[in-house]
CSV table of C-alpha atoms in Angstrom, one decimal:
chain,number,residue,atom,x,y,z
Y,227,MET,CA,0.0,0.0,0.0
Y,228,SER,CA,1.3,3.3,-1.0
Y,229,GLY,CA,0.1,4.9,2.2
Y,230,MET,CA,2.1,2.7,4.6
Y,231,ARG,CA,5.8,3.1,5.4
Y,232,ARG,CA,8.2,0.2,5.9
Y,233,ALA,CA,10.2,0.0,9.2
Y,234,PRO,CA,13.9,0.5,8.7
Y,235,ARG,CA,16.1,-2.6,8.8
Y,236,LEU,CA,18.8,-2.9,11.5
Y,237,SER,CA,22.2,-3.1,10.1
Y,238,HIS,CA,24.6,-5.9,11.4
Y,239,GLY,CA,27.7,-3.9,12.0
Y,240,PRO,CA,29.0,-1.3,14.4
Y,241,ALA,CA,25.6,0.1,14.9
Y,242,ALA,CA,24.4,-3.2,16.3
Y,243,ILE,CA,27.3,-3.3,18.8
Y,244,VAL,CA,26.6,0.3,20.0
Y,245,SER,CA,22.9,-0.5,20.4
Y,246,SER,CA,23.8,-3.7,22.5
Y,247,PRO,CA,26.5,-2.7,25.2
Y,248,TRP,CA,26.3,-6.0,27.1
Y,249,ILE,CA,28.1,-7.6,24.2
Y,250,VAL,CA,31.1,-5.3,24.8
Y,251,VAL,CA,31.1,-6.0,28.5
Y,252,GLY,CA,30.9,-9.8,28.0
Y,253,ALA,CA,33.8,-9.7,25.5
Y,254,GLY,CA,36.0,-7.7,27.9
Y,255,VAL,CA,35.3,-10.2,30.8
Y,256,LEU,CA,36.2,-13.1,28.5
Y,257,VAL,CA,39.5,-11.5,27.5
Y,258,MET,CA,40.4,-10.8,31.2
Y,259,VAL,CA,39.7,-14.4,32.1
Y,260,VAL,CA,41.9,-15.7,29.3
Y,261,LEU,CA,44.8,-13.3,30.3
Y,262,LEU,CA,44.5,-14.4,33.9
Y,263,PHE,CA,44.8,-18.1,33.0
Y,264,MET,CA,47.8,-17.3,30.8
Y,265,ALA,CA,49.5,-15.4,33.7
Y,266,LEU,CA,48.9,-18.3,36.1
Y,267,GLY,CA,50.4,-20.7,33.7
Y,268,ALA,CA,53.5,-18.6,33.2
Y,269,TYR,CA,54.0,-18.3,37.0
Y,270,ARG,CA,53.7,-22.0,37.6
Y,271,GLY,CA,56.2,-22.6,34.8
Y,272,ARG,CA,58.8,-20.4,36.6
Y,273,SER,CA,58.5,-22.2,40.0
Y,274,PRO,CA,61.8,-23.9,40.9
Y,275,ALA,CA,60.0,-27.0,42.3
Y,276,PRO,CA,56.5,-28.4,42.1
Y,277,ASP,CA,54.2,-28.3,45.0
Y,278,GLY,CA,54.9,-30.9,47.6
Y,279,ALA,CA,58.5,-31.4,46.5
Y,280,PRO,CA,61.0,-31.9,49.4
Y,281,VAL,CA,63.3,-28.9,50.1
Y,282,PRO,CA,67.0,-29.8,50.0
Y,283,PRO,CA,68.7,-29.4,53.4
Y,284,VAL,CA,71.1,-26.4,54.0
Y,285,VAL,CA,74.7,-27.6,54.2
Y,286,PRO,CA,76.8,-25.4,56.6
Y,287,LEU,CA,80.0,-23.8,55.2
Y,288,PRO,CA,83.3,-24.8,56.7
Y,289,THR,CA,85.1,-22.4,59.1
Y,290,GLY,CA,87.0,-19.8,57.2
Y,291,VAL,CA,85.4,-18.8,54.0
Y,292,GLY,CA,87.9,-18.9,51.1
Y,293,ALA,CA,90.3,-21.3,53.0
Y,294,SER,CA,91.6,-24.5,51.4
Y,295,SER,CA,89.5,-27.6,51.7
Y,296,ALA,CA,92.5,-29.6,52.8
Y,297,PRO,CA,92.8,-30.0,56.6
Y,298,GLY,CA,95.7,-28.3,58.2
Y,299,PRO,CA,97.0,-27.2,61.6
Y,300,ALA,CA,95.0,-24.3,63.1
Y,301,SER,CA,97.2,-21.2,63.6
Y,302,SER,CA,96.5,-18.9,66.4
Y,303,SER,CA,97.0,-15.2,65.7
Y,304,PRO,CA,98.9,-13.1,68.4
Y,305,PRO,CA,96.9,-10.9,70.7
Y,306,PRO,CA,96.6,-7.3,69.6
Y,307,VAL,CA,99.2,-4.9,71.0
Y,308,ARG,CA,97.9,-2.1,73.1
Y,309,PRO,CA,99.8,1.2,72.8
Y,310,GLY,CA,101.6,2.1,75.9
Y,311,LEU,CA,101.3,-1.4,77.5
Y,312,SER,CA,104.0,-4.0,77.6
Y,313,GLY,CA,103.5,-7.6,77.9
Y,314,ARG,CA,104.5,-7.6,81.5
Y,315,ALA,CA,102.1,-4.7,82.4
Y,316,SER,CA,99.0,-6.2,80.6
Y,317,GLY,CA,99.6,-9.9,81.3
Y,318,LEU,CA,99.6,-12.0,84.5
Y,319,PRO,CA,102.8,-12.4,86.5
Y,320,PRO,CA,104.6,-15.6,85.9
Y,321,SER,CA,103.7,-18.4,88.3
Y,322,THR,CA,106.3,-19.7,90.7
Y,323,PRO,CA,107.2,-23.3,90.1
Y,324,PRO,CA,106.3,-25.7,93.0
Y,325,GLY,CA,109.1,-26.0,95.5
Y,326,SER,CA,110.8,-22.7,94.6
Y,327,ARG,CA,111.1,-19.8,97.0
Y,328,SER,CA,110.5,-16.2,96.2
Y,329,PRO,CA,113.4,-13.8,97.0
Y,330,SER,CA,112.7,-11.7,100.1
Y,331,VAL,CA,114.2,-8.5,101.2
Y,332,GLY,CA,117.5,-9.0,103.1
Y,333,ALA,CA,117.9,-12.6,101.8
Y,334,SER,CA,121.4,-13.8,100.9
Y,335,VAL,CA,122.6,-15.1,97.5
Y,336,GLY,CA,122.5,-18.7,98.5
Y,337,ALA,CA,118.9,-18.5,99.7
Y,338,THR,CA,117.5,-17.0,96.6
Y,339,GLY,CA,119.9,-18.1,93.9
Y,340,GLY,CA,120.0,-14.6,92.4
Y,341,ALA,CA,121.6,-11.2,93.1
Y,342,PRO,CA,121.6,-10.1,96.7
Y,343,VAL,CA,118.9,-7.7,97.8
Y,344,VAL,CA,120.2,-4.5,99.3
Y,345,THR,CA,118.4,-3.5,102.5
Y,346,ARG,CA,118.3,0.0,103.8
Y,347,SER,CA,118.6,1.4,107.2
Y,348,PRO,CA,115.9,3.8,108.7
Y,349,SER,CA,118.0,6.7,107.5
Y,350,GLY,CA,117.6,5.6,103.9
Y,351,ALA,CA,121.3,4.7,103.3
Y,352,PRO,CA,122.3,1.1,102.3
Y,353,GLN,CA,122.8,-1.0,105.4
Y,354,GLY,CA,126.4,-1.0,106.6
Y,355,GLN,CA,127.1,2.5,105.2
Y,356,PRO,CA,126.8,5.8,106.9
Y,357,ALA,CA,124.1,8.2,105.6
Y,358,MET,CA,126.8,11.0,105.2
Y,359,SER,CA,130.3,9.7,104.4
Y,360,GLY,CA,133.4,11.9,104.5
Y,361,ARG,CA,136.9,11.8,103.0
Y,362,TYR,CA,139.9,13.8,104.2
Y,363,ARG,CA,142.7,15.1,101.9
Y,364,VAL,CA,145.3,17.8,101.7
Y,365,VAL,CA,144.6,20.3,99.0
Y,366,GLN,CA,147.8,22.4,99.2
Y,367,SER,CA,150.9,22.4,101.4
Y,368,PHE,CA,153.2,25.4,102.0
Y,369,ASP,CA,155.9,26.5,104.4
Y,370,GLY,CA,154.3,26.7,107.9
Y,371,GLY,CA,150.9,25.5,107.0
Y,372,PHE,CA,148.5,23.7,104.7
Y,373,ILE,CA,144.9,23.7,103.3
Y,374,GLY,CA,142.9,20.6,104.0
Y,375,GLU,CA,139.5,19.4,102.9
Y,376,VAL,CA,136.7,17.1,104.0
Y,377,SER,CA,134.5,16.1,101.1
Y,378,MET,CA,131.1,14.6,102.0
Y,379,VAL,CA,128.4,12.6,100.1
Y,380,ASN,CA,124.8,12.2,101.2
Y,381,ARG,CA,124.1,8.4,100.6
Y,382,SER,CA,120.6,8.5,102.1
Y,383,ALA,CA,117.2,9.1,100.4
Y,384,VAL,CA,116.5,12.3,102.2
Y,385,SER,CA,118.2,15.7,102.5
Y,386,ARG,CA,120.5,15.9,105.5
Y,387,GLY,CA,122.6,18.3,107.4
Y,388,TRP,CA,126.1,17.3,108.7
Y,389,THR,CA,128.7,18.0,111.4
Y,390,VAL,CA,132.5,17.7,111.0
Y,391,ARG,CA,134.9,17.3,113.9
Y,392,LEU,CA,138.6,17.7,113.3
Y,393,GLU,CA,141.5,17.5,115.9
Y,394,PHE,CA,145.2,18.2,115.3
Y,395,SER,CA,148.3,18.2,117.5
Y,396,GLY,CA,148.6,21.9,118.3
Y,397,GLY,CA,148.6,24.4,115.5
Y,398,ARG,CA,146.4,27.4,114.8
Y,399,LEU,CA,143.2,27.5,112.7
Y,400,VAL,CA,143.2,30.5,110.4
Y,401,THR,CA,139.9,30.1,108.6
Y,402,THR,CA,137.2,27.6,107.4
Y,403,TRP,CA,134.8,27.8,104.5
Y,404,VAL,CA,132.3,25.6,102.5
Y,405,GLU,CA,132.6,25.5,98.7
Y,406,GLY,CA,129.6,26.8,96.8
Y,407,VAL,CA,126.9,26.8,99.6
Y,408,PRO,CA,125.9,29.1,102.5
Y,409,GLN,CA,128.3,28.9,105.4
Y,410,GLY,CA,127.7,27.1,108.7
Y,411,THR,CA,128.7,27.5,112.3
Y,412,LEU,CA,132.3,27.0,113.6
Y,413,ARG,CA,133.0,26.1,117.3
Y,414,GLN,CA,136.6,25.7,118.5
Y,415,SER,CA,137.6,23.6,121.4
Y,416,GLY,CA,141.0,22.3,122.6
Y,417,ASP,CA,143.2,21.2,119.7
Y,418,GLY,CA,140.4,21.0,117.2
Y,419,PHE,CA,137.2,22.5,116.0
Y,420,THR,CA,133.6,21.4,115.1
Y,421,TYR,CA,131.8,22.7,112.0
Y,422,VAL,CA,128.0,22.4,111.6
Y,423,SER,CA,126.4,22.8,108.1
Y,424,GLY,CA,124.4,25.8,107.2
Y,425,VAL,CA,122.3,24.1,104.6
Y,426,ASP,CA,121.2,20.5,104.0
Y,427,VAL,CA,122.6,18.3,101.3
Y,428,ARG,CA,120.2,16.7,98.8
Y,429,PRO,CA,120.1,12.9,98.4
Y,430,GLY,CA,123.2,11.8,96.3
Y,431,GLY,CA,124.6,15.4,96.6
Y,432,SER,CA,128.1,16.3,97.9
Y,433,VAL,CA,129.7,19.2,99.7
Y,434,SER,CA,133.3,20.2,100.7
Y,435,LEU,CA,134.5,21.8,103.9
Y,436,ARG,CA,138.0,23.4,103.6
Y,437,PHE,CA,140.2,24.9,106.3
Y,438,HIS,CA,143.6,26.6,106.7
Y,439,LEU,CA,145.9,25.5,109.5
Y,440,GLU,CA,149.4,26.6,110.5
Y,441,ARG,CA,152.2,25.2,112.6
Y,442,THR,CA,150.9,21.6,112.7
Y,443,SER,CA,151.0,18.3,110.9
Y,444,SER,CA,148.7,17.8,108.0
Y,445,THR,CA,147.5,14.5,109.4
Y,446,PRO,CA,144.7,14.9,111.9
Y,447,ARG,CA,144.3,13.0,115.1
Y,448,GLU,CA,140.6,12.8,114.5
Y,449,CYS,CA,138.3,13.4,111.6
Y,450,THR,CA,134.6,12.4,111.8
Y,451,VAL,CA,131.4,13.3,109.9
Y,452,ASP,CA,128.3,12.9,112.1
Y,453,GLY,CA,130.4,10.8,114.4
Y,454,VAL,CA,131.7,8.4,111.7
Y,455,ARG,CA,135.4,8.3,111.0
Y,456,CYS,CA,136.5,9.9,107.7
Y,457,SER,CA,138.5,8.0,105.1
Y,458,GLY,CA,141.7,9.1,103.4
Y,459,PHE,CA,144.1,9.3,106.3
């Protein structure tokens, strides 16, 4: 009939896809599922061992990585050196063998088997020696007189004063003096005189007393330092 219009035909192409969106969604889901299965297959292919396979035990490495596999004697390295410390200061003292005796102060050579131990008196000087020793000598002789000297050494461990006593057969004392230190006190009595120091002598130090005598022998009848006889005459 000429008065009726025909309905338009739907085309089977892009227009059909646009008019049916569920087709696009379904295709996308299908593609994602396929990609997921492919990824799982690739991951399982890279696995080092199948599920349930036993894990190999861990073997410990030998001591000293990089050392030779052949057994050899173990070498001990020396202990580190500490600056400023010797082996004797940082280590323990050597033990005394059984039956041996430790040397004691004042022991003799036969008792210890070593060098004798020097003991000291309360004055600080070695035992058997005076704290202040003196030696007499004649410095110069001339007609009618001479100049004498008593040289002293302090052998103790402390500073000390001193007293010299000299006696001659007659004669006349002209003067006395001490070399290089402050002068002391002179006291004359009988045929001799006593001189007391004006300053102490340090440990190991020395001092000399000189005197001028006339009309007498140069050999004294008595010469003492702190009551101990002088040497040299």
